[in-house]
Each structure stands twice: as C-alpha cells, then as structure tokens.
mmCIF file of C-alpha atoms in Angstrom:
data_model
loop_
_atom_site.group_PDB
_atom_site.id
_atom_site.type_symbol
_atom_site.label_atom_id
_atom_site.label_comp_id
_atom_site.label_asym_id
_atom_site.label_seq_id
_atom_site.Cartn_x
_atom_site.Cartn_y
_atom_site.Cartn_z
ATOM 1 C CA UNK K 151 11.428 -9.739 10.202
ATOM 2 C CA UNK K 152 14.102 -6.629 10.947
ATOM 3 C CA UNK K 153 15.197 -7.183 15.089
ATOM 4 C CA UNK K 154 16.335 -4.921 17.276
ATOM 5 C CA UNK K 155 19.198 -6.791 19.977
ATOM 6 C CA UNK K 156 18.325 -5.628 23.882
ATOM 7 C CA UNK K 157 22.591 -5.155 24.927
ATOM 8 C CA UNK K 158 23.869 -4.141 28.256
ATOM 9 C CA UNK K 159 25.991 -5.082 30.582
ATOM 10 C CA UNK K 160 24.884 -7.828 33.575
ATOM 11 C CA UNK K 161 22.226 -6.763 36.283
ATOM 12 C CA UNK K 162 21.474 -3.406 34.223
ATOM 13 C CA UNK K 163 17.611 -4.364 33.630
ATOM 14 C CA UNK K 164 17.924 -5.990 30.340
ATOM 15 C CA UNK K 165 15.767 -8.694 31.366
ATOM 16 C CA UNK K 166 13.027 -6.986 33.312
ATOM 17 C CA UNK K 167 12.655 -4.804 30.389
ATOM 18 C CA UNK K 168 12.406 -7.679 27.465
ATOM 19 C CA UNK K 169 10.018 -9.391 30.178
ATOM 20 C CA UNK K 170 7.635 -6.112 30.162
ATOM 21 C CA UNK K 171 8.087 -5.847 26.493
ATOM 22 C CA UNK K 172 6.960 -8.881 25.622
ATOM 23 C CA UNK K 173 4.435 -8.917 28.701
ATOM 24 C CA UNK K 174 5.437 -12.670 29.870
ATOM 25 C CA UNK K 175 8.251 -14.369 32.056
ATOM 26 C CA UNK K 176 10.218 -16.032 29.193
ATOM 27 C CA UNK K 177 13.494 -13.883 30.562
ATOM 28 C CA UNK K 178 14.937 -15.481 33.584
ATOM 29 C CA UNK K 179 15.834 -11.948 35.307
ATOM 30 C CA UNK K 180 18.114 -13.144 37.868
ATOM 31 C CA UNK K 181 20.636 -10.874 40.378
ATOM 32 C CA UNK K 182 23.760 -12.606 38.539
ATOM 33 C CA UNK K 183 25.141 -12.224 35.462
ATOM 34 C CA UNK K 184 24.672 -14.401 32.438
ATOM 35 C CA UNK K 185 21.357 -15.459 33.346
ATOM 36 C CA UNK K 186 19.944 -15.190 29.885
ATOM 37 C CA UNK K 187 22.687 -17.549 27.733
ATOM 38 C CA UNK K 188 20.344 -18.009 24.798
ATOM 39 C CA UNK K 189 18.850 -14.929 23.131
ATOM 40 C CA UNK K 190 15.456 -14.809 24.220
ATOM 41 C CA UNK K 191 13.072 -13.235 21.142
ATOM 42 C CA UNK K 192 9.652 -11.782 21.603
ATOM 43 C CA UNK K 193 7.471 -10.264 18.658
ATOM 44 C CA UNK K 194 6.265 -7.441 20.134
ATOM 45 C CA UNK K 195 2.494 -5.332 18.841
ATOM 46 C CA UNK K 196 3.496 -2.101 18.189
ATOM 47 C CA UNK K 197 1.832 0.458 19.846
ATOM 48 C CA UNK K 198 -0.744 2.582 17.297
ATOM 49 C CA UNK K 199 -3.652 4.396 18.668
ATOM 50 C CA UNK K 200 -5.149 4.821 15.212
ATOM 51 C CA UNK K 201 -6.260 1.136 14.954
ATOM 52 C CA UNK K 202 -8.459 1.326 17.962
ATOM 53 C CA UNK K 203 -10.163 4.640 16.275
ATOM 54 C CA UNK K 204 -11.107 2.660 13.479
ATOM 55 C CA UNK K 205 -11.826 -0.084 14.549
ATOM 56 C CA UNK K 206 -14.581 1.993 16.330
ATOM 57 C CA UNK K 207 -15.324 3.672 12.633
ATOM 58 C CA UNK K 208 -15.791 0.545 10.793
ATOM 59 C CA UNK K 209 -17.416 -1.698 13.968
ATOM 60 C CA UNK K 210 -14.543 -4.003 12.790
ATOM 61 C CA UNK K 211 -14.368 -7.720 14.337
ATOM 62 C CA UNK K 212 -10.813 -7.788 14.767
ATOM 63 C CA UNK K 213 -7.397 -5.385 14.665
ATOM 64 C CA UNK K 214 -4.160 -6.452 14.103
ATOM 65 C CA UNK K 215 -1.587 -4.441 15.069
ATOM 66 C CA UNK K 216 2.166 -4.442 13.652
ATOM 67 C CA UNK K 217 5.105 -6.280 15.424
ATOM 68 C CA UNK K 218 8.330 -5.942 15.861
ATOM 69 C CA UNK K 219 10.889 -8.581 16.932
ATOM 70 C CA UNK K 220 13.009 -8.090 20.026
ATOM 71 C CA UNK K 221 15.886 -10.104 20.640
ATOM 72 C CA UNK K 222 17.174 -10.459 24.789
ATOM 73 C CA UNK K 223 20.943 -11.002 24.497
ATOM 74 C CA UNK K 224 23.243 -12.445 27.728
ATOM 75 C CA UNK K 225 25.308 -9.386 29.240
ATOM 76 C CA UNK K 226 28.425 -8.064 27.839
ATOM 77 C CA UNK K 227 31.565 -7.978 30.045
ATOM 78 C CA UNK K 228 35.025 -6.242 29.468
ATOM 79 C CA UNK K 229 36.947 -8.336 27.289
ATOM 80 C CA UNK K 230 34.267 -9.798 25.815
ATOM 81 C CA UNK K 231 35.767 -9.091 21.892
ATOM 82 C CA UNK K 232 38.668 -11.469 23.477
ATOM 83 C CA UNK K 233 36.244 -14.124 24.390
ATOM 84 C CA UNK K 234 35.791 -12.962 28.073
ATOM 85 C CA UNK K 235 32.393 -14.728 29.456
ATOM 86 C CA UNK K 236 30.010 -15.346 26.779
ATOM 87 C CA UNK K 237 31.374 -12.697 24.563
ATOM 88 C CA UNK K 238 32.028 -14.785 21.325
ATOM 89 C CA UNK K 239 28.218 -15.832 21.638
ATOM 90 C CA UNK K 240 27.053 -11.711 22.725
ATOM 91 C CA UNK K 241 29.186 -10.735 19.735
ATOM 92 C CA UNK K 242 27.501 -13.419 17.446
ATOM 93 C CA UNK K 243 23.548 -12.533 18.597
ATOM 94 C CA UNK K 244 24.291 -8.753 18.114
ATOM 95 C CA UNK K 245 25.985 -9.298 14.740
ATOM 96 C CA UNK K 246 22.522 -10.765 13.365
ATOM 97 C CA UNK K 247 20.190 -7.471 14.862
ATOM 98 C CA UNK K 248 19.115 -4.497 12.597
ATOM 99 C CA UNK K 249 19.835 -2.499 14.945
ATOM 100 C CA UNK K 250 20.810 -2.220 18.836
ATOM 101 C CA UNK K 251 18.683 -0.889 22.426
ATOM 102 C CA UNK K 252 20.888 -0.289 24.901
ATOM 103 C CA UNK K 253 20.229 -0.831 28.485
ATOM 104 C CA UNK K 254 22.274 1.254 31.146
ATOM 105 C CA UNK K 255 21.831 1.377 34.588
ATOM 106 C CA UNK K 256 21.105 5.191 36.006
ATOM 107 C CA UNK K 257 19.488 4.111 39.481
ATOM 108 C CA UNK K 258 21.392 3.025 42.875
ATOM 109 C CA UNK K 259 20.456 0.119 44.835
ATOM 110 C CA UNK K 260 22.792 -2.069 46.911
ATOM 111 C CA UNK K 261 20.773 -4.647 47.052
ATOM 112 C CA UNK K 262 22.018 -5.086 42.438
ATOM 113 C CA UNK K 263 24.699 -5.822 42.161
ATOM 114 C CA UNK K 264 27.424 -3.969 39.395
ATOM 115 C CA UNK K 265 29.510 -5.773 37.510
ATOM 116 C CA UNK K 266 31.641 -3.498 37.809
ATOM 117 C CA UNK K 267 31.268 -2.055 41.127
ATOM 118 C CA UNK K 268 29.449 0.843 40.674
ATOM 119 C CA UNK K 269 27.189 3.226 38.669
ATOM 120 C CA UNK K 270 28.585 4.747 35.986
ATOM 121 C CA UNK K 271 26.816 5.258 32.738
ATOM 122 C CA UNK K 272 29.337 6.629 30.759
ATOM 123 C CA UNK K 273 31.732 3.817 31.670
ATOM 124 C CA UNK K 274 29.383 1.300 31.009
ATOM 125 C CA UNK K 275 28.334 2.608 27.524
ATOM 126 C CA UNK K 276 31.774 3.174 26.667
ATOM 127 C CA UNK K 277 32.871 -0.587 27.809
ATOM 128 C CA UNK K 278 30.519 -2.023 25.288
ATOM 129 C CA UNK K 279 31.371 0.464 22.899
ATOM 130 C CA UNK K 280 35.256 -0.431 23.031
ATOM 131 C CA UNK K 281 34.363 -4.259 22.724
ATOM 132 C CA UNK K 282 32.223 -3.863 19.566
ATOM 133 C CA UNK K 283 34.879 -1.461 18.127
ATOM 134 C CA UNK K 284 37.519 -3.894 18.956
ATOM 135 C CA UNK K 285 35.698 -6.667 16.850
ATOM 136 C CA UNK K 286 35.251 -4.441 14.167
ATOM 137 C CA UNK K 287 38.635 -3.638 14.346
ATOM 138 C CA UNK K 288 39.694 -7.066 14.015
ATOM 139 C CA UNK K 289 37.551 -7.445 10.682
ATOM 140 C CA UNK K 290 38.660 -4.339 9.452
ATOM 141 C CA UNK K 291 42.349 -5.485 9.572
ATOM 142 C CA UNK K 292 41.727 -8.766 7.542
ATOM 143 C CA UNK K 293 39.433 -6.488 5.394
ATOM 144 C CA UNK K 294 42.136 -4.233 4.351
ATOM 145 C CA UNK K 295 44.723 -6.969 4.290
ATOM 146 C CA UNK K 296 42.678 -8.849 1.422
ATOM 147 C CA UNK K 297 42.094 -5.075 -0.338
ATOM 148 C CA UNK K 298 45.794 -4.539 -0.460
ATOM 149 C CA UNK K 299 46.795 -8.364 -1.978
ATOM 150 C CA UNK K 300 43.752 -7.100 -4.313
ATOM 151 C CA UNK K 301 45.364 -4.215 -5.018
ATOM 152 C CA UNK K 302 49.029 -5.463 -5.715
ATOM 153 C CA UNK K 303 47.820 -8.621 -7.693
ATOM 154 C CA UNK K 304 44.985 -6.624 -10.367
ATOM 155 C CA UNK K 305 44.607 -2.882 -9.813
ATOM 156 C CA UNK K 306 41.072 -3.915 -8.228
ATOM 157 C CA UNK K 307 38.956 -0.653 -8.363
ATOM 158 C CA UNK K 308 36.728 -2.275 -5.683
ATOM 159 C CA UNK K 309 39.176 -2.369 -3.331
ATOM 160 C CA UNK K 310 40.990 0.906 -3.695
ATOM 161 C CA UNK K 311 37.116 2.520 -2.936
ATOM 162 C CA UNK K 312 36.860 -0.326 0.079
ATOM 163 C CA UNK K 313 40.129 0.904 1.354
ATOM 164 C CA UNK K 314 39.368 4.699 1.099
ATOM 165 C CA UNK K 315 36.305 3.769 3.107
ATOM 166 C CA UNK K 316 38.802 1.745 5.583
ATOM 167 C CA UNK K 317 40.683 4.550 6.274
ATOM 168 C CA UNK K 318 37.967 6.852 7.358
ATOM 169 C CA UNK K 319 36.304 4.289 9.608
ATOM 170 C CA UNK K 320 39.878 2.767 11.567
ATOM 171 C CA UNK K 321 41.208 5.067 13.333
ATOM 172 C CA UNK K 322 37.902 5.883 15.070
ATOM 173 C CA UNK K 323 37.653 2.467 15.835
ATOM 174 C CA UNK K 324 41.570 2.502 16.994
ATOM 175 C CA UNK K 325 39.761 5.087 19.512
ATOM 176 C CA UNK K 326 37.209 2.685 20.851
ATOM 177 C CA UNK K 327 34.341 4.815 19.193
ATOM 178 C CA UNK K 328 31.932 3.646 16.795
ATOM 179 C CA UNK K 329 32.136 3.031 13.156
ATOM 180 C CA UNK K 330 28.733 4.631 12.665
ATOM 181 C CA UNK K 331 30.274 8.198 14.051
ATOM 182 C CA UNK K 332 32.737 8.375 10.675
ATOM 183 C CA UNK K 333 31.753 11.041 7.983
ATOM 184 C CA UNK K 334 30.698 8.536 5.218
ATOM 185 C CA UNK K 335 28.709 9.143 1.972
ATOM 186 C CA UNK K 336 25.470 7.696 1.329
ATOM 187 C CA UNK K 337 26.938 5.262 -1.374
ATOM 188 C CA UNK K 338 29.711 4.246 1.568
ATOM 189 C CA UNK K 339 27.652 3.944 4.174
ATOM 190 C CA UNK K 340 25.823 1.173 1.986
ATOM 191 C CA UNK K 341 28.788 -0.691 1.255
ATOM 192 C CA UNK K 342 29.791 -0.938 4.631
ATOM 193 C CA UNK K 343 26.502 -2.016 5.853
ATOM 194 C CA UNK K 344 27.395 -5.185 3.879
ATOM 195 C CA UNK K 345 30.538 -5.597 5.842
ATOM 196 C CA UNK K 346 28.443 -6.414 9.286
ATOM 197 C CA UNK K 347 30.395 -4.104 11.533
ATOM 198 C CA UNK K 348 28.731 -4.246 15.092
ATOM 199 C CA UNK K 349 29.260 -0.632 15.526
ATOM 200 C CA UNK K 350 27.572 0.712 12.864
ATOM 201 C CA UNK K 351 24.434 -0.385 13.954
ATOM 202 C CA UNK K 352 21.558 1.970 15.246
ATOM 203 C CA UNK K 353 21.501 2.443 18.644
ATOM 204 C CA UNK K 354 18.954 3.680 21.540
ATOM 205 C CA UNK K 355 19.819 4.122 24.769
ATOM 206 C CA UNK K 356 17.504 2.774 27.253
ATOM 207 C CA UNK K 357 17.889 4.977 30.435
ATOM 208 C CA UNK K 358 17.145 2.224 32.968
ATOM 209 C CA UNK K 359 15.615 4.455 36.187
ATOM 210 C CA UNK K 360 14.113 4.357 39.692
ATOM 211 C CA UNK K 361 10.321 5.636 39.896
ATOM 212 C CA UNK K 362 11.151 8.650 41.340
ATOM 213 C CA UNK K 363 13.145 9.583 38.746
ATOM 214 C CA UNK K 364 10.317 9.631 35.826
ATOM 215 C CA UNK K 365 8.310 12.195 36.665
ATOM 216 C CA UNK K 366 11.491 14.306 36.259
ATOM 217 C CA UNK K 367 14.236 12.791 34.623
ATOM 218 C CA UNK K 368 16.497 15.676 33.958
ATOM 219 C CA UNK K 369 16.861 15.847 37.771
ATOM 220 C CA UNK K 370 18.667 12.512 37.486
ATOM 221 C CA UNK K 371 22.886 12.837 37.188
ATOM 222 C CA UNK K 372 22.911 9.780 35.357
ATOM 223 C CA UNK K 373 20.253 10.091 33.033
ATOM 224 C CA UNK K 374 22.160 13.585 31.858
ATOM 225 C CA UNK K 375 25.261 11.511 31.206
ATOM 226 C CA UNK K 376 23.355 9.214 28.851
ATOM 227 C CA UNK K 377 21.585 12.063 27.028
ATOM 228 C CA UNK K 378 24.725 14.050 26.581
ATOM 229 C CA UNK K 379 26.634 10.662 25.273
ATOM 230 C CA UNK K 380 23.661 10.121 23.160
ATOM 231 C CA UNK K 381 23.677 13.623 21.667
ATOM 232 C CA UNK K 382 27.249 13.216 20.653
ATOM 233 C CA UNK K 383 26.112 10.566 18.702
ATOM 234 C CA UNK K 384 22.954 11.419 16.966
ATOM 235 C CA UNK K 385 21.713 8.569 18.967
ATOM 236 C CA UNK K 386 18.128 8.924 21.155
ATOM 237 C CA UNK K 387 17.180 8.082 24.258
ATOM 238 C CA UNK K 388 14.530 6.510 26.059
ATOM 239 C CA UNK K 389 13.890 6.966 29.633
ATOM 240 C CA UNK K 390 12.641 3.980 31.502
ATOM 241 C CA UNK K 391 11.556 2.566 34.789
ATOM 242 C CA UNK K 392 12.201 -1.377 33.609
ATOM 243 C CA UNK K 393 11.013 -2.830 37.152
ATOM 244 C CA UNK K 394 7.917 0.021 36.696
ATOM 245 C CA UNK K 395 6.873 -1.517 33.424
ATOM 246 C CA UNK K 396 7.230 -5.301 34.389
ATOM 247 C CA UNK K 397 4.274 -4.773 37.133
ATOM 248 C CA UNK K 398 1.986 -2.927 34.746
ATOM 249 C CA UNK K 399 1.973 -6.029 32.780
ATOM 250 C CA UNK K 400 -0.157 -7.042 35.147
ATOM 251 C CA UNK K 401 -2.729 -4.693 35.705
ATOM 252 C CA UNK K 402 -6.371 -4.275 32.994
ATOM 253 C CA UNK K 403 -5.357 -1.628 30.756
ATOM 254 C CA UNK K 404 -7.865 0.889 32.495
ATOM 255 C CA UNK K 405 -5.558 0.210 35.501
ATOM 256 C CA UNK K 406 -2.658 0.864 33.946
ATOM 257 C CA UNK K 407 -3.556 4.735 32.384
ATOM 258 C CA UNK K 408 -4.799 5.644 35.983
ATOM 259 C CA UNK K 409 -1.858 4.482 37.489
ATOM 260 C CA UNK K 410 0.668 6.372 34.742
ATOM 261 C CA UNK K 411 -1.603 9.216 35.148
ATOM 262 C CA UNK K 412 -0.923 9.233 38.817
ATOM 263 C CA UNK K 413 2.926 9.198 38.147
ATOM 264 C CA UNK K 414 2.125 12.384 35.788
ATOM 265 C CA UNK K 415 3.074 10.529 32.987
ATOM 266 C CA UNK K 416 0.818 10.002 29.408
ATOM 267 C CA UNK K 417 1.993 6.863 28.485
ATOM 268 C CA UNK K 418 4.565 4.199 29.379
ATOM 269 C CA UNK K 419 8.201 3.591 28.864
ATOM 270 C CA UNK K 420 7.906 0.865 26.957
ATOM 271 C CA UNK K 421 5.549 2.160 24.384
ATOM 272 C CA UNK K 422 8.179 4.885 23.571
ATOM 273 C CA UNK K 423 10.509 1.873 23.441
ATOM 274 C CA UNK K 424 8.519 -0.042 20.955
ATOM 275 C CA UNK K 425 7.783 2.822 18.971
ATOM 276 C CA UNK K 426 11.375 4.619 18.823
ATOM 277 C CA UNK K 427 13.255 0.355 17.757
ATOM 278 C CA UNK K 428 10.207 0.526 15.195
ATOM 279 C CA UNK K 429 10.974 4.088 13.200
ATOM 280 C CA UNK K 430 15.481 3.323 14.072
ATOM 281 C CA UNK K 431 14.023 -0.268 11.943
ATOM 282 C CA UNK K 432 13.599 2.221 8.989
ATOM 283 C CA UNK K 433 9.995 0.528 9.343
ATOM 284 C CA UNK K 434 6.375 2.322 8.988
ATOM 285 C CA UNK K 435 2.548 1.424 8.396
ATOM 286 C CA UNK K 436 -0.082 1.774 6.230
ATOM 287 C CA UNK K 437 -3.578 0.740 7.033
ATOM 288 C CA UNK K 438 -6.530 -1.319 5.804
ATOM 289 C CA UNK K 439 -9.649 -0.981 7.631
ATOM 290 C CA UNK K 440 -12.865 -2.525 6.925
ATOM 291 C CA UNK K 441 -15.922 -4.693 8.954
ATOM 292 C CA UNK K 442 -13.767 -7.840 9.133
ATOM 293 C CA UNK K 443 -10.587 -6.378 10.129
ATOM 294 C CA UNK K 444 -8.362 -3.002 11.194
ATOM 295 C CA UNK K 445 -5.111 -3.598 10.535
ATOM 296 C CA UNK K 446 -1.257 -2.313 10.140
ATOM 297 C CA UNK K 447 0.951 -3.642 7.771
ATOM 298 C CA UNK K 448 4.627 -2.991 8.021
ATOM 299 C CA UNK K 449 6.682 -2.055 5.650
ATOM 300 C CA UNK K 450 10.542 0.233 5.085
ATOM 301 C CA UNK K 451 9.956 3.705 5.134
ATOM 302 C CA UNK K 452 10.149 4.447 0.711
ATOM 303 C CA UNK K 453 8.207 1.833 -0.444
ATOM 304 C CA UNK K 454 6.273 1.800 -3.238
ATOM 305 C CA UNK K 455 2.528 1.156 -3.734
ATOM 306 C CA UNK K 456 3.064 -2.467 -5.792
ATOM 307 C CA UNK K 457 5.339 -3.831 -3.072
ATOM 308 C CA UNK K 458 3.302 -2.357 -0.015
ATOM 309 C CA UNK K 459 -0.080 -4.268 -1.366
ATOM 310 C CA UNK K 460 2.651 -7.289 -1.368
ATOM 311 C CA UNK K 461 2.771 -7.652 2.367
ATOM 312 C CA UNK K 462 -1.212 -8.024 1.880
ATOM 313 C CA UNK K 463 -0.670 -10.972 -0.990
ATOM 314 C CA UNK K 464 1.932 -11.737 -3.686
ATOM 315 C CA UNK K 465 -1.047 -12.053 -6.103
ATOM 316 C CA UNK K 466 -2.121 -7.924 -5.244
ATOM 317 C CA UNK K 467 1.150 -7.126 -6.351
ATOM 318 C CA UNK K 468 1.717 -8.674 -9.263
ATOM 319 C CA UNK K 469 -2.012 -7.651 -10.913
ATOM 320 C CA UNK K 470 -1.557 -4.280 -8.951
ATOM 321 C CA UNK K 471 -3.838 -1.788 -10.986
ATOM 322 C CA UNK K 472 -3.622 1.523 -8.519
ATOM 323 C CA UNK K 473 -4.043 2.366 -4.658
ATOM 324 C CA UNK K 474 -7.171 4.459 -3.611
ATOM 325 C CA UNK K 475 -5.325 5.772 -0.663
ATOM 326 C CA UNK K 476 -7.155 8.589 2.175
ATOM 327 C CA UNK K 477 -4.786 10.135 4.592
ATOM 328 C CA UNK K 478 -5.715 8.642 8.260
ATOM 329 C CA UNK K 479 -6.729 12.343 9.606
ATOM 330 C CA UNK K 480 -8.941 13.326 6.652
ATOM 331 C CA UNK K 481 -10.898 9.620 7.015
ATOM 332 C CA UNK K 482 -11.581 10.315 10.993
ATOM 333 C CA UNK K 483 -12.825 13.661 9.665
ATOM 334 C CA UNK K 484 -14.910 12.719 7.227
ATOM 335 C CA UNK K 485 -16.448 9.401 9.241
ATOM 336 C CA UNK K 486 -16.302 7.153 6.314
ATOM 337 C CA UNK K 487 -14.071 6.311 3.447
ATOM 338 C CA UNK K 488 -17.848 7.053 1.448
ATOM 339 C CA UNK K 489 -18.158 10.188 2.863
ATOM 340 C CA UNK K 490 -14.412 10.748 1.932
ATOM 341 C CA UNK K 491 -14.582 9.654 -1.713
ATOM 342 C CA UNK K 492 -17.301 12.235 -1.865
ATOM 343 C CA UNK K 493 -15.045 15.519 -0.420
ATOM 344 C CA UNK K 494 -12.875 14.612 -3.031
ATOM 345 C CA UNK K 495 -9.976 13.517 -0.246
ATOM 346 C CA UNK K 496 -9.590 9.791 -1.590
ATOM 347 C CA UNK K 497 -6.584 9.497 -4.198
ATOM 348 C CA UNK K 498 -6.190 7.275 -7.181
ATOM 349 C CA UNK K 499 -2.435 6.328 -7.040
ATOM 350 C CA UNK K 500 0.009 4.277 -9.461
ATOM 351 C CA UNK K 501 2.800 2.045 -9.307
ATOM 352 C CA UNK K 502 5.361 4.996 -8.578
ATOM 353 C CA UNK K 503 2.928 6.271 -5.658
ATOM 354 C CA UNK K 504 5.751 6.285 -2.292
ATOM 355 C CA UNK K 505 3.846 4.967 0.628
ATOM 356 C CA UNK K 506 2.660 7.472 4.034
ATOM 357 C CA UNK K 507 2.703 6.636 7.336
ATOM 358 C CA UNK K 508 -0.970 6.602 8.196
ATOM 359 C CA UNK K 509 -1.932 5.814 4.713
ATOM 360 C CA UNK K 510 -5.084 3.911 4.371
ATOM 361 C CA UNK K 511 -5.273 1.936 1.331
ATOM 362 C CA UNK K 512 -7.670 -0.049 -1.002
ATOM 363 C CA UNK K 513 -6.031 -1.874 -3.442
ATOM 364 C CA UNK K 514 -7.401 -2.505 -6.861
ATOM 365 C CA UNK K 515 -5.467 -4.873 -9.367
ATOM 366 C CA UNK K 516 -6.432 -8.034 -11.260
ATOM 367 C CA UNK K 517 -4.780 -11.037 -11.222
#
C-alpha cells in the first residue's frame, strides 16, 4: 500500500492531526518534542460520498470504502541531515513514503511551545526543506562520483544521461530548494524517482490553524505565507484546525455536520486531507455495487481494465473476458444498472479499456 509520511517540525500538530485521521489515540501528542520516536501508521477510509448513495440503490449489507495508509513521523529539527535529534531515523521513515503532508504551525498560543521560538511558516517549511535537500545532496555527490569513475573506466552511456540529469537537479539543491522544483523530462523524472531523493517527493502543506481562522482563512498572515510558498511550488494546500478535528472524532456523525455547519463550513479538514494524500498517491477508484456489498477498489490513476478486476481476484484477471462498465452519474440517474443496460448507457469494454474514476464495473471473464 502507497503512504503518505505526516513531517513537521516538533509541537506543530502533527500528532493531533494523525490522531483525528485515524480517529484513535495511538499518537502520544505531547507539548515536547520527539514524542512520537516510532512512526505511528494508520490506514485511513477514504472519504467517498458515492458509496453511501449506493449502498441506498442496491439495499446493500455492507460498504467498504478505500484506504489509504498514513505514516506519523517524530519531528524534524535543524541539523537533522547531520544527525541532530532523531534525524537519521526522520530521514529514514520519510525516505520509505510515496509522498509527504506537511504540517506547519499558522496559529499563536504561548501556552505551545516553538522549537524554534516563534511562528514562522516560511522558516519552518524552509528548515525542513534545507535538511532534505542537504541529504539529497549528499547522495547526489556519491551519485555523480560513481557516474564519473563510470565514465572514465567504459564510456557508460547510462551515466553520461545520469549525470546530465545531476547537473540540473544540484545546484538547486546547493540552494536548499527541492529536487522536485528542477525542469526535468518525463523520461528523467522517472529515473530519478529510482534514486530515492527525499525532495522529490509530493508534498501538501497542512496549514495547521486556530478555529477562528477557518471560517476565513485568507484573513490569516500565516496561512498566506504557506499558500504563496506552496504556489511557488505547484504544491497544494490544506487548511486545517488539527485540535478542531481531534474532538469531532468524538461526536455521532449527525453531530459532527451540525457542528461544521455552524462553523460555516461543508465538510471537515481532514476529509480534504484524506482526499487531496489520496489523488498526490496517483491513486483512484472504481466501484462494484451489488446486494452483498458497495465497495471502492483502489487502484493508480491509468490502469487498465485486466489489472483493475485484479485488485478484485488474481483469477478475474487472468480469464478477464471484458468490463460492462456505467459511469457513476448515469447509474444514480437511471436507478438501476437494469434500467441502465436498457438506455443504452452500460459499455462493453476490452483489455485496452483505461479505468474512470467513478467507474462502476462488472467483470466478465472465465477462468
């Protein structure tokens, strides 16, 4: 399962949030830092409003949403690509995430403490931002040492490509900026996803804010540094009250939309959250639905019909005959998948057929 790493520097909210995520107490959230040593991981439903819409259609028994894993990773201090409080171990956990949520602090409270002594979201995205560049530095230099020594010894063809790629990506990291911001091709960028830089990973910023802040959280200083950082980027954002969502954990879900509706807001941070880490994941669903069951099956965004029925059984794929496939909008319309087939809105796909979002399928094969 693809994971997205929850990074940020101590007492930002990292923990409150992964707590609310993951709706339980596994995160010790604690007013110190380094309070979560081991990465805590959660698999996390993700939010899809079409299940419970058929599940009403087909008076199914039982829906099963799609997950996504989240990963709660100790806090990052300056230094930490020299070894500076758990930063060997931070560096570690984030190298094995798809991709990257960062927390930052954009609220004041004495009573939380900084690390660093004060809020300042720029700072703080840049400090983890040098220490992941300075790792990748590090690898980059024993990268293009072994490319040259390549080179000189054979004319490698491999390496001269590798080291073209090098020298677009070092001097931004020489910078402190990310290795994701250089102006690579397609075919690059996929070589240098097998090189496991940190910063090339996808990142969201998670705006950490007060509750007077979300129903208007342009008016927030802070939260405009973020978005403008972000925008530089091509990175999004996510605004979110972490200590907001941790206490509507707790409340019946009827609870919860009244009091989000009170706060003039339509749904809840963390929703975005789960929803934004799942589409950065590259991921999607498609959907079965029937009496026994409603459910959303994850796959990449571009997959094909064979390896989609795959996630459903090994044995579908391999005697996969053809998808009968209805888009999600035209079976609500319609009522029933029957009444469907019958407006001529149900499609007969093959083995080249590229997977929708909101696709739901019937497989047919023979095994």
């Amino acid at each position: 399962m693809l994971q997205a790493g929850i990074v940020g520097l101590p007492n930002v909210g990292k923990s409150t949030l992964f707590n609310a995520l993951t709706a339980q107490e596994a995160a010790l959230a604690a007013n110190y830092p380094f309070a979560t040593i081991e990465p805590n991981i959660g698999v996390v439903a993700v939010p899809d409003e079409r299940l419970a819409v058929l599940e009403k259609l087909n008076k199914a028994q039982k829906v099963v949403p799609a997950t996504v894993e989240f990963l709660d990773i100790a806090g990052l201090v300056r230094g930490a690509s020299k070894g500076e409080g758990l930063g060997n171990q931070f560096l570690a956990n984030i190298r094995e995430c798809d991709a990257v949520i960062q927390v930052v602090r954009c609220f004041d409270d004495d009573n939380i403490v900084h690390v660093e002594g004060s809020v300042n979201p720029t700072r703080d995205i840049e400090t983890i931002q040098i220490e992941l560049a300075l790792a990748d530095l590090a690898s980059a230099e024993k990268r293009r040492e072994k490319c040259q020594r390549a080179i000189k010894a054979s004319g490698d063809k491999d390496a001269k490509r590798d080291l073209e790629i090098l020298d677009k990506i070092q001097p931004l990291l020489e910078e402190g900026r990310p290795a994701r911001a250089a102006d690579l091709t397609d075919d690059e960028r996929a070589i240098v996803k097998t090189w496991f830089f940190l910063s090339t990973k996808p990142t969201i910023y998670a705006a950490n804010v007060d509750e007077e802040t979300l129903a208007d959280p342009s008016s927030n200083p802070h939260v405009a540094e973020v978005m403008r950082h972000a925008e530089a980027e091509k990175a999004d954002v996510v605004v979110i009250c972490a200590k907001l969502e941790a206490e509507l954990v707790a409340l019946d879900p009827s609870e919860r939309d009244e009091y989000l509706q009170d706060l003039g807001l339509t749904s809840s941070g963390v929703d975005k959250l789960i929803k934004a880490a799942y589409h950065m994941l590259g991921l999607m669903s498609f959907l079965t639905a029937g009496e026994k069951e409603v459910r959303a099956w994850t796959i990449p965004i571009g997959t094909k019909a064979p390896q989609a029925a795959g996630e459903i059984h090994t044995d579908i794929e391999r005697g996969f005959i053809r998808a009968e496939i209805i888009g999600y909008d035209d079976l609500v319309a319609c009522g029933s998948r029957k009444a469907a087939s019958e407006k001529g809105l149900a499609r007969l796909e093959g083995k080249e057929y590229v997977m929708q979002d909101g696709d739901v399928v019937d497989f047919r094969f023979n095994v």
